[in-house]
mmCIF file of C-alpha atoms and ligand atoms in Angstrom:
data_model
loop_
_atom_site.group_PDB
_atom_site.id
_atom_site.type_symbol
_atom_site.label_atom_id
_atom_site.label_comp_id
_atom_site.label_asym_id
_atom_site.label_seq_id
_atom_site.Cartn_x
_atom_site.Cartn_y
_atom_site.Cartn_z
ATOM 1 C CA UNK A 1 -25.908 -66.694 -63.241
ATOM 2 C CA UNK A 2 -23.627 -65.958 -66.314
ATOM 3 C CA UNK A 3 -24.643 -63.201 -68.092
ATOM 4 C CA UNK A 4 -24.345 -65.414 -71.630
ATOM 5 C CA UNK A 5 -24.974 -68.903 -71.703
ATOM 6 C CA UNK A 6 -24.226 -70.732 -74.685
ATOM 7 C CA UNK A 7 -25.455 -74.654 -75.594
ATOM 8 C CA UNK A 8 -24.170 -76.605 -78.668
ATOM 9 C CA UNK A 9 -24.717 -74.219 -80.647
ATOM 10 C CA UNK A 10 -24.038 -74.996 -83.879
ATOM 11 C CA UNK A 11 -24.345 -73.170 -87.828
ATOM 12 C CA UNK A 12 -23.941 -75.707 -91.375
ATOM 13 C CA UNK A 13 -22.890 -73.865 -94.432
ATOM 14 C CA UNK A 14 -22.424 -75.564 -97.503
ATOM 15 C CA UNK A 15 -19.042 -76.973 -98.486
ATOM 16 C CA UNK A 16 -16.931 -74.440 -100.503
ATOM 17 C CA UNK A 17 -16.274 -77.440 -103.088
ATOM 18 C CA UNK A 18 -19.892 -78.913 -103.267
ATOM 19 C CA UNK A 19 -22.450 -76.731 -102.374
ATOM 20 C CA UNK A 20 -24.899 -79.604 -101.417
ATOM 21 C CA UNK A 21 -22.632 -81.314 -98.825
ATOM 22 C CA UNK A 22 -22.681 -79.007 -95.803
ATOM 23 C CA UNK A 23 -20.042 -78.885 -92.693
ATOM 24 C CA UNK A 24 -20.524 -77.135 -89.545
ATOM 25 C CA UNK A 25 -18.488 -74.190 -89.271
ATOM 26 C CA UNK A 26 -19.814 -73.620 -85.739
ATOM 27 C CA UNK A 27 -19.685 -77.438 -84.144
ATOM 28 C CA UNK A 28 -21.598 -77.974 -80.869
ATOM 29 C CA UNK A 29 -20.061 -74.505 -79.029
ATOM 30 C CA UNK A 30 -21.229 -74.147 -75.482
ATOM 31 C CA UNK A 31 -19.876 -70.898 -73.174
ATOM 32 C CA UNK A 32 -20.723 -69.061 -70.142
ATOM 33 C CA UNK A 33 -19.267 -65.811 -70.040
ATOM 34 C CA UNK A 34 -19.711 -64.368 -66.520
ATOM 35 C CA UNK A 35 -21.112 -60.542 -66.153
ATOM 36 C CA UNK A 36 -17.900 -57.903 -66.071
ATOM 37 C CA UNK A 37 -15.600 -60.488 -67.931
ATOM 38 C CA UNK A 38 -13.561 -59.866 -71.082
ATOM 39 C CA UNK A 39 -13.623 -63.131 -72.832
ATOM 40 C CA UNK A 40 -11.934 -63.997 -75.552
ATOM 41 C CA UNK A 41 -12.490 -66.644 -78.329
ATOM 42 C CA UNK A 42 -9.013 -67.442 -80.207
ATOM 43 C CA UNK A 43 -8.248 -69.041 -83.172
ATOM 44 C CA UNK A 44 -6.933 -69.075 -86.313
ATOM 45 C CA UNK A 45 -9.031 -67.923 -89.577
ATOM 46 C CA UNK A 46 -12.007 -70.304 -90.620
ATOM 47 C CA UNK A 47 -12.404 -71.753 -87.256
ATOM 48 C CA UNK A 48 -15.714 -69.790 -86.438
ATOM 49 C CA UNK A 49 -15.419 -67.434 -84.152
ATOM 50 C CA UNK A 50 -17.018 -64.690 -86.154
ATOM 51 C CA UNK A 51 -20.076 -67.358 -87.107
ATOM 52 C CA UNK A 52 -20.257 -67.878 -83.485
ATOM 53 C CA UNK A 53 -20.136 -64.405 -82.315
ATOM 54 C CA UNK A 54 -22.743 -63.459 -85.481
ATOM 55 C CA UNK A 55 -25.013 -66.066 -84.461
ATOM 56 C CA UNK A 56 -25.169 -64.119 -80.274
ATOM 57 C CA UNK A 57 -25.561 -61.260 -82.183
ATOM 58 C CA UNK A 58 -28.960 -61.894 -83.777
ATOM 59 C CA UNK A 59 -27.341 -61.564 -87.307
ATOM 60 C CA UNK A 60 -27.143 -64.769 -88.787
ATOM 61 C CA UNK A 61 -29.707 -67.958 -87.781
ATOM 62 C CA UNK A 62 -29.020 -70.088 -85.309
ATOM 63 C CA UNK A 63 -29.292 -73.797 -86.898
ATOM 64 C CA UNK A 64 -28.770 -75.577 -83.609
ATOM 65 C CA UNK A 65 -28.317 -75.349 -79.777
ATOM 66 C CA UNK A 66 -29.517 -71.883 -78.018
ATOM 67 C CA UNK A 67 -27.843 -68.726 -77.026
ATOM 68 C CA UNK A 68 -29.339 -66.551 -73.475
ATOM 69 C CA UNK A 69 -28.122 -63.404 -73.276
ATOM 70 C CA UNK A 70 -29.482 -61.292 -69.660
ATOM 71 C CA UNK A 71 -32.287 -63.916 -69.825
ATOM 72 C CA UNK A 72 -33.476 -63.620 -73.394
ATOM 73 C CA UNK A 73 -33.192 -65.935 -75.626
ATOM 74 C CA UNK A 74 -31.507 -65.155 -79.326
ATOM 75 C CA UNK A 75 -33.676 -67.101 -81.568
ATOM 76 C CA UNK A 76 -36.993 -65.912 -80.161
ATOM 77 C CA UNK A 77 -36.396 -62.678 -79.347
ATOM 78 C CA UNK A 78 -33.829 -60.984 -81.561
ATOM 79 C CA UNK A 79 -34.386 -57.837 -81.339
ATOM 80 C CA UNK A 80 -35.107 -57.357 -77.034
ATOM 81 C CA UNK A 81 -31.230 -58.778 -77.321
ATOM 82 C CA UNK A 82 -30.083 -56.355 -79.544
ATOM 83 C CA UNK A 83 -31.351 -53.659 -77.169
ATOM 84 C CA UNK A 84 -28.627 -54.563 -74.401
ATOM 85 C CA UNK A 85 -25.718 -55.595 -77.131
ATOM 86 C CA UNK A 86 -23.247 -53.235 -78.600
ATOM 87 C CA UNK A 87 -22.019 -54.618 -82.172
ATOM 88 C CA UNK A 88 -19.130 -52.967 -83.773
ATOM 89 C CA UNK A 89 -19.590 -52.438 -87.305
ATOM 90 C CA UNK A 90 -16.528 -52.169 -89.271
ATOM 91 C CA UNK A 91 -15.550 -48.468 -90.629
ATOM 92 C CA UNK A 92 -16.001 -48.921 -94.236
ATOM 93 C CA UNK A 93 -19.899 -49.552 -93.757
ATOM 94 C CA UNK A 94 -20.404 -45.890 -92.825
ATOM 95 C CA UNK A 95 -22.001 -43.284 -95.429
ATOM 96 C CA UNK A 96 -19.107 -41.004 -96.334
ATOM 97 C CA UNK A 97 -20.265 -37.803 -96.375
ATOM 98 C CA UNK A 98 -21.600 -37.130 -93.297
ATOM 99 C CA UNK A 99 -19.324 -36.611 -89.934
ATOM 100 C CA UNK A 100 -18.415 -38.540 -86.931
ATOM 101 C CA UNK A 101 -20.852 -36.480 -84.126
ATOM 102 C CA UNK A 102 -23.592 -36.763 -86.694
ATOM 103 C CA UNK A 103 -23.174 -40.286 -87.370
ATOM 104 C CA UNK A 104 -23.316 -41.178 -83.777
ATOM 105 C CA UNK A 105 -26.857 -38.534 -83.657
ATOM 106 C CA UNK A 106 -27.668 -41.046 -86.091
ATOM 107 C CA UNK A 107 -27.180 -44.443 -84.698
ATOM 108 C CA UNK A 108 -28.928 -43.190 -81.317
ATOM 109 C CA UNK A 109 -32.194 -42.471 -82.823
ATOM 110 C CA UNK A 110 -32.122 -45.583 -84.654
ATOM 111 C CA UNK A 111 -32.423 -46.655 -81.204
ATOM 112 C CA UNK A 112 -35.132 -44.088 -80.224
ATOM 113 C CA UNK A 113 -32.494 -42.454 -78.088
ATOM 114 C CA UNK A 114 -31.130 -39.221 -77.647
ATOM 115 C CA UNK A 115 -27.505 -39.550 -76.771
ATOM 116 C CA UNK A 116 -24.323 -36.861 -76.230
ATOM 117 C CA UNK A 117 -22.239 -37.373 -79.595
ATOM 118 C CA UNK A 118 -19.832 -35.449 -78.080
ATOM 119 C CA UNK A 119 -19.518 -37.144 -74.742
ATOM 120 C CA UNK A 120 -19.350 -40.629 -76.765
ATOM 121 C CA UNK A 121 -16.403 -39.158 -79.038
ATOM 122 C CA UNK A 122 -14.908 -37.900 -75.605
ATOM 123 C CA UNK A 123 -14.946 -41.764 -74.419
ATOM 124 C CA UNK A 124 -12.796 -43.097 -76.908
ATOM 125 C CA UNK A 125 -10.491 -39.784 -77.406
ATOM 126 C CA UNK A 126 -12.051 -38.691 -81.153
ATOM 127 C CA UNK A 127 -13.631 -35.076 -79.366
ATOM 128 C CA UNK A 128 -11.308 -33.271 -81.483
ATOM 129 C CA UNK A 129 -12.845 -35.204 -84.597
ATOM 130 C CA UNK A 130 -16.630 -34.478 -84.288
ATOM 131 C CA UNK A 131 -16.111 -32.754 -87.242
ATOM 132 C CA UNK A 132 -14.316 -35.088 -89.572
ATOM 133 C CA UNK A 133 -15.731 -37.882 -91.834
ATOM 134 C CA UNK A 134 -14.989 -41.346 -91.010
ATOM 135 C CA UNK A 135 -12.709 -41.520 -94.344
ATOM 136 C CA UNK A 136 -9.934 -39.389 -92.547
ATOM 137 C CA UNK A 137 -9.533 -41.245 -90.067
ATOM 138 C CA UNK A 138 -6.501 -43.173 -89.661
ATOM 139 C CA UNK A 139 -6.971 -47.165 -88.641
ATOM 140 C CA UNK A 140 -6.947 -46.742 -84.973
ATOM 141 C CA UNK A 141 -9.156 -43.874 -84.681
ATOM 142 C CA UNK A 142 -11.950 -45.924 -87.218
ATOM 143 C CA UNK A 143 -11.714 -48.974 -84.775
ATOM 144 C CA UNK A 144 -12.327 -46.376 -81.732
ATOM 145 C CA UNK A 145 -15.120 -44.934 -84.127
ATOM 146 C CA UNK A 146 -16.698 -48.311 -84.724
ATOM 147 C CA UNK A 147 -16.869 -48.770 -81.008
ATOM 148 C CA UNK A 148 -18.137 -45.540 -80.004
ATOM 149 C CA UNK A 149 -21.149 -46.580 -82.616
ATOM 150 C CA UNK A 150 -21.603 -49.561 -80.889
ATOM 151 C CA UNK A 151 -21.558 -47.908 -77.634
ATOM 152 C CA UNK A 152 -24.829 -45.338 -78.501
ATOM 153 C CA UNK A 153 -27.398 -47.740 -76.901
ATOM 154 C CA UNK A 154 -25.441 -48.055 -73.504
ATOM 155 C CA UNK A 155 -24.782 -52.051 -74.232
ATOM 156 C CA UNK A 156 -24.834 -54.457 -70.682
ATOM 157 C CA UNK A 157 -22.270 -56.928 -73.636
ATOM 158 C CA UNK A 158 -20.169 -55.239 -76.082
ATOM 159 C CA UNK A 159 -18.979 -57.995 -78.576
ATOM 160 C CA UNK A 160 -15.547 -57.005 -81.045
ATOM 161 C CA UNK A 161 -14.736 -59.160 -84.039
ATOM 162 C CA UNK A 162 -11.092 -59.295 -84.339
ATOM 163 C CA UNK A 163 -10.541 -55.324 -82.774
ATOM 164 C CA UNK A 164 -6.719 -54.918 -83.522
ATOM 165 C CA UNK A 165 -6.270 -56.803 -86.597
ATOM 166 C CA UNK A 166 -4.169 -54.739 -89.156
ATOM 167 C CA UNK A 167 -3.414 -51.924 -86.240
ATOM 168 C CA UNK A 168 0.360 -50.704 -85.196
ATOM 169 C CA UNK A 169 1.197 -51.259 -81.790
ATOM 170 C CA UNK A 170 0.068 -47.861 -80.384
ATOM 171 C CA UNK A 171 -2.817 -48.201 -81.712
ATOM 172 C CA UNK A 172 -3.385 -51.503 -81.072
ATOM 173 C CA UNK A 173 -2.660 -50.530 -77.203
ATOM 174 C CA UNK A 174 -4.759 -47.764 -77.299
ATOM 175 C CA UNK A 175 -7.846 -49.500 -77.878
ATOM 176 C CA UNK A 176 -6.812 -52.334 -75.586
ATOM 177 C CA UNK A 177 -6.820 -49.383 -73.142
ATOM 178 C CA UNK A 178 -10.396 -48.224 -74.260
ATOM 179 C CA UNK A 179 -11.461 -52.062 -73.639
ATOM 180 C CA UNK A 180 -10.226 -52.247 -70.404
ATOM 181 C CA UNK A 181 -11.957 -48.548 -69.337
ATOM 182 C CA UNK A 182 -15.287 -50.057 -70.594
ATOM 183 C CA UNK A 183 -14.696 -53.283 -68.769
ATOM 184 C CA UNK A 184 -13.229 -50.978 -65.287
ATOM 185 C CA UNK A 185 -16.815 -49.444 -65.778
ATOM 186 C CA UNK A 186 -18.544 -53.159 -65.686
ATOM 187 C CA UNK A 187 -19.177 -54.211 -69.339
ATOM 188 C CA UNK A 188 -19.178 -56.770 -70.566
ATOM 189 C CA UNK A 189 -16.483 -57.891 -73.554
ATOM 190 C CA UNK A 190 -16.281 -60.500 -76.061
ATOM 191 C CA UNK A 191 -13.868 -60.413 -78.673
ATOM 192 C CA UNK A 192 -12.268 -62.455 -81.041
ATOM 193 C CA UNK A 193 -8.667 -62.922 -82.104
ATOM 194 C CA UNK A 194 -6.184 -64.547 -83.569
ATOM 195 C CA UNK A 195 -3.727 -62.316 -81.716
ATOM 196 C CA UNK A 196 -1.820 -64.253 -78.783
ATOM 197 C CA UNK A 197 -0.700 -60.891 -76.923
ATOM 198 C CA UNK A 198 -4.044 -59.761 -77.251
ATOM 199 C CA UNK A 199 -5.588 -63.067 -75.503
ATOM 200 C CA UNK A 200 -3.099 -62.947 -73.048
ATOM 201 C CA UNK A 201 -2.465 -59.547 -71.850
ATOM 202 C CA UNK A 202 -6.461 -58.101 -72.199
ATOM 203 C CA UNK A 203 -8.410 -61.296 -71.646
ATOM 204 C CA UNK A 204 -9.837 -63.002 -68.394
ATOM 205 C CA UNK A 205 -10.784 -65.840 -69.841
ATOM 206 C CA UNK A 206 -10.205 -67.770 -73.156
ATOM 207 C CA UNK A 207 -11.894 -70.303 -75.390
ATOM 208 C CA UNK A 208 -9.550 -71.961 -77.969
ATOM 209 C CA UNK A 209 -11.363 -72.194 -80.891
ATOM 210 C CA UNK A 210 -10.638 -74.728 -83.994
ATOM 211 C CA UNK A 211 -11.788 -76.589 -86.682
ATOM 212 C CA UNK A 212 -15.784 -74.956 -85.437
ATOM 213 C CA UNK A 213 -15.473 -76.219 -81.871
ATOM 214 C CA UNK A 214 -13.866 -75.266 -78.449
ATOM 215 C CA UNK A 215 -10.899 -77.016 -77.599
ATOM 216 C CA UNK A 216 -9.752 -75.573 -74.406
ATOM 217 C CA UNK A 217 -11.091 -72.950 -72.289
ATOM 218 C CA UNK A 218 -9.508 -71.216 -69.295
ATOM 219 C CA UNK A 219 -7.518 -68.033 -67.961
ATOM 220 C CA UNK A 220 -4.385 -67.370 -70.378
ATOM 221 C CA UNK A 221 -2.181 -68.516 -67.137
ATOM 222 C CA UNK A 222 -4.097 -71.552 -66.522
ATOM 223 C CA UNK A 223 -4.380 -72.508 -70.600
ATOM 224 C CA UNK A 224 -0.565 -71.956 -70.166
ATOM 225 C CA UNK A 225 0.456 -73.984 -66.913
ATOM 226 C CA UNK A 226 -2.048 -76.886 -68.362
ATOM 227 C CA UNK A 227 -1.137 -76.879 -71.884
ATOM 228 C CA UNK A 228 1.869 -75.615 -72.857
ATOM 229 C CA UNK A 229 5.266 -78.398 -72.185
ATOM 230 C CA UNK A 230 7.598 -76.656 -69.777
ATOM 231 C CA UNK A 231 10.598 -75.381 -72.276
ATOM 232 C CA UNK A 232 13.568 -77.925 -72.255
ATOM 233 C CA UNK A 233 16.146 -74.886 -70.707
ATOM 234 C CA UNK A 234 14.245 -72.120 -69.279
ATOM 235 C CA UNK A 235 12.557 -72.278 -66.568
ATOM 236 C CA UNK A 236 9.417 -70.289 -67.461
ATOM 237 C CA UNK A 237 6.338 -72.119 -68.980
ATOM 238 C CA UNK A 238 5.739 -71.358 -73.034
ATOM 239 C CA UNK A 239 3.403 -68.763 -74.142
ATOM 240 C CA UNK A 240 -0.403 -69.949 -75.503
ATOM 241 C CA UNK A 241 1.099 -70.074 -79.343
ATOM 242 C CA UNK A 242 2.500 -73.538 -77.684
ATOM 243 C CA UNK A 243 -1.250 -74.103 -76.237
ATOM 244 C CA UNK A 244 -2.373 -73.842 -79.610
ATOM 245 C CA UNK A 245 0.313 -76.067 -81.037
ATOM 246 C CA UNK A 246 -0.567 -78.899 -78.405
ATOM 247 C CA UNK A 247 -4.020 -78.771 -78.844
ATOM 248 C CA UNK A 248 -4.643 -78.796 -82.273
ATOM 249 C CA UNK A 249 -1.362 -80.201 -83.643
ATOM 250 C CA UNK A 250 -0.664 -76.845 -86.283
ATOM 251 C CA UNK A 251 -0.084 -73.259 -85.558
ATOM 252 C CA UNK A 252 -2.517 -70.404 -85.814
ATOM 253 C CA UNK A 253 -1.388 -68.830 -88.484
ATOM 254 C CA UNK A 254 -1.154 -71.316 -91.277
HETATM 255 P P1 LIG B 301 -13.197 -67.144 -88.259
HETATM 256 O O1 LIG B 301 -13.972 -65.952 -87.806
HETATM 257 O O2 LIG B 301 -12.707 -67.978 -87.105
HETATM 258 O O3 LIG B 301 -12.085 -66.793 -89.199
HETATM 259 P P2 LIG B 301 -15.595 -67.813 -89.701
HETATM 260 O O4 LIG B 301 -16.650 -67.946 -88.660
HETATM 261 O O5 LIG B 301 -15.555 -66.540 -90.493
HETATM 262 O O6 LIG B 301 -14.172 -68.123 -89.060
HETATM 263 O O7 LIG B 301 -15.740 -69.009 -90.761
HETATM 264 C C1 LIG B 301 -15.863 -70.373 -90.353
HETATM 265 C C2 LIG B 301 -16.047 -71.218 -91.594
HETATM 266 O O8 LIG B 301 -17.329 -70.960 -92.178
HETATM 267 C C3 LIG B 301 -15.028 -70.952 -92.701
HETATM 268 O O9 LIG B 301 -14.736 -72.174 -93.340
HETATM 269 C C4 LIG B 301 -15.772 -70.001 -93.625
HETATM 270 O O10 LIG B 301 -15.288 -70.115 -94.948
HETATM 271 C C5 LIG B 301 -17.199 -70.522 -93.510
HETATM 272 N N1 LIG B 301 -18.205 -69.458 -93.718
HETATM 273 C C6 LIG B 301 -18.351 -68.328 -93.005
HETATM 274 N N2 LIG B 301 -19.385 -67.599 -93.448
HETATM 275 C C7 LIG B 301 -19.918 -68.290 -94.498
HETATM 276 C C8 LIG B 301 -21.019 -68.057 -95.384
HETATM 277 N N3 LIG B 301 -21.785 -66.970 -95.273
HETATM 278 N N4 LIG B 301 -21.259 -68.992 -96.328
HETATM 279 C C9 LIG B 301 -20.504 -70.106 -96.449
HETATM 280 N N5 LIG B 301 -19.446 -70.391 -95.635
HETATM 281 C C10 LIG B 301 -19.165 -69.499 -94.673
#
């Protein structure tokens, strides 16, 4: 049994240019996402993969379909799901003045938990940071920070909204090593990006995401030998930026 199971799910907000017409931003999405998977949602901005991933989260109201998550339902029982999810917050929602191994003291015993600050800052390679505030931190090190917070309950799903955006390549490899460690120790991952090496080189599966509904869904390699034309000279297929292309007729960065 998958360990999510999504059904038309679906969130309306109200048109940017008249607020009483509504669209659907999320447009009928159904998923399974099998236990120990890294799956990805791609696509480019506004197509609503952080409205989707918001809505599994408990955060935002689901306005149609159903999300299971482990066997609970979202809507009803919001808060049994966010026992067994990790959510990363992003870095700048942190108080300032207090430091990384008491932040993560913190976050435990908002779950009623006692956890090892230390051992969580040992996961993703801040130990020699307990000390510092998340402020002086560079950008890889917050995004290994936000994770460790979302770590503190021992999550069975971790979900990442867009994890690398706006990091340099080490970094951005580093904490596509830290994914893959997690997953190697049987989490489960769901991110989003709009990153094509990303999709291809840390997901198992993809759903294309556009225009609020899922276009195409597959491993990168099968996306790519369905989707993408065969080059006219070499012999190798094209990468899933041609996927994209094919599917939805524009690129994904527009
Ligand atoms: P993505 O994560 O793929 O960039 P989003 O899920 O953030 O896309 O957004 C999908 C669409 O919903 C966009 O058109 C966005 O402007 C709109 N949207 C997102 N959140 C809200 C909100 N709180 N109120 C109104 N419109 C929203």
């Amino acid at each position: 049994m998958p360990i999510i199971e999504v059904t038309n799910l679906a969130k309306q907000y109200p048109q940017p240019d008249n607020k009483t017409e509504h669209f659907f931003a999320v447009d009928g999405v159904s998923l399974q996402i099998e236990q120990g998977e890294i799956f990805g949602i791609l696509g480019p901005n506004g197509a609503g993969k952080t409205t989707t991933l918001e809505m599994l989260e408990g955060l935002i109201d689901i306005d149609g379909g159903s999300a299971i998550i482990n066997g609970i339902d979202v809507s009803s029982n919001p808060r049994q799901v966010k026992e067994i999810i990790g959510v990363q917050l992003q870095a700048n929602e942190y108080f300032d003045k207090v430091s990384l191994q008491e932040l993560l003291a913190l976050f435990g015993a908002l779950y009623r938990r006692t956890i090892n600050p230390l051992a969580l800052l040992e996961k993703v390679q801040l130990r020699e940071k307990a000390r510092e505030k998340p402020a002086n931190l560079s950008g890889g090190q917050k995004q290994r920070f936000s994770i460790a917070s979302a770590l503190v309950n021992d999550p069975k799903v971790l979900f990442l909204d867009e994890p690398t955006t706006g990091l340099d390549p080490q970094a951005k490899r580093n904490l596509w090593n830290l994914v893959r460690g997690l997953n190697s120790a049987g989490m489960t991952i769901v991110l989003t990006t709009h990153n094509m090496e990303e999709a291809e080189e840390l997901c198992d599966r993809l759903a294309i995401m556009d225009k609020g509904k899922i276009i195409a869904e597959g491993s990168p390699q099968e996306l790519i030998l369905q989707h993408a034309p065969e080059p006219p000279e070499a012999p190798l297929h094209g990468d899933l930026e041609d996927v994209f292309l094919v599917l939805t007729g524009h690129g994904l960065r527009e």
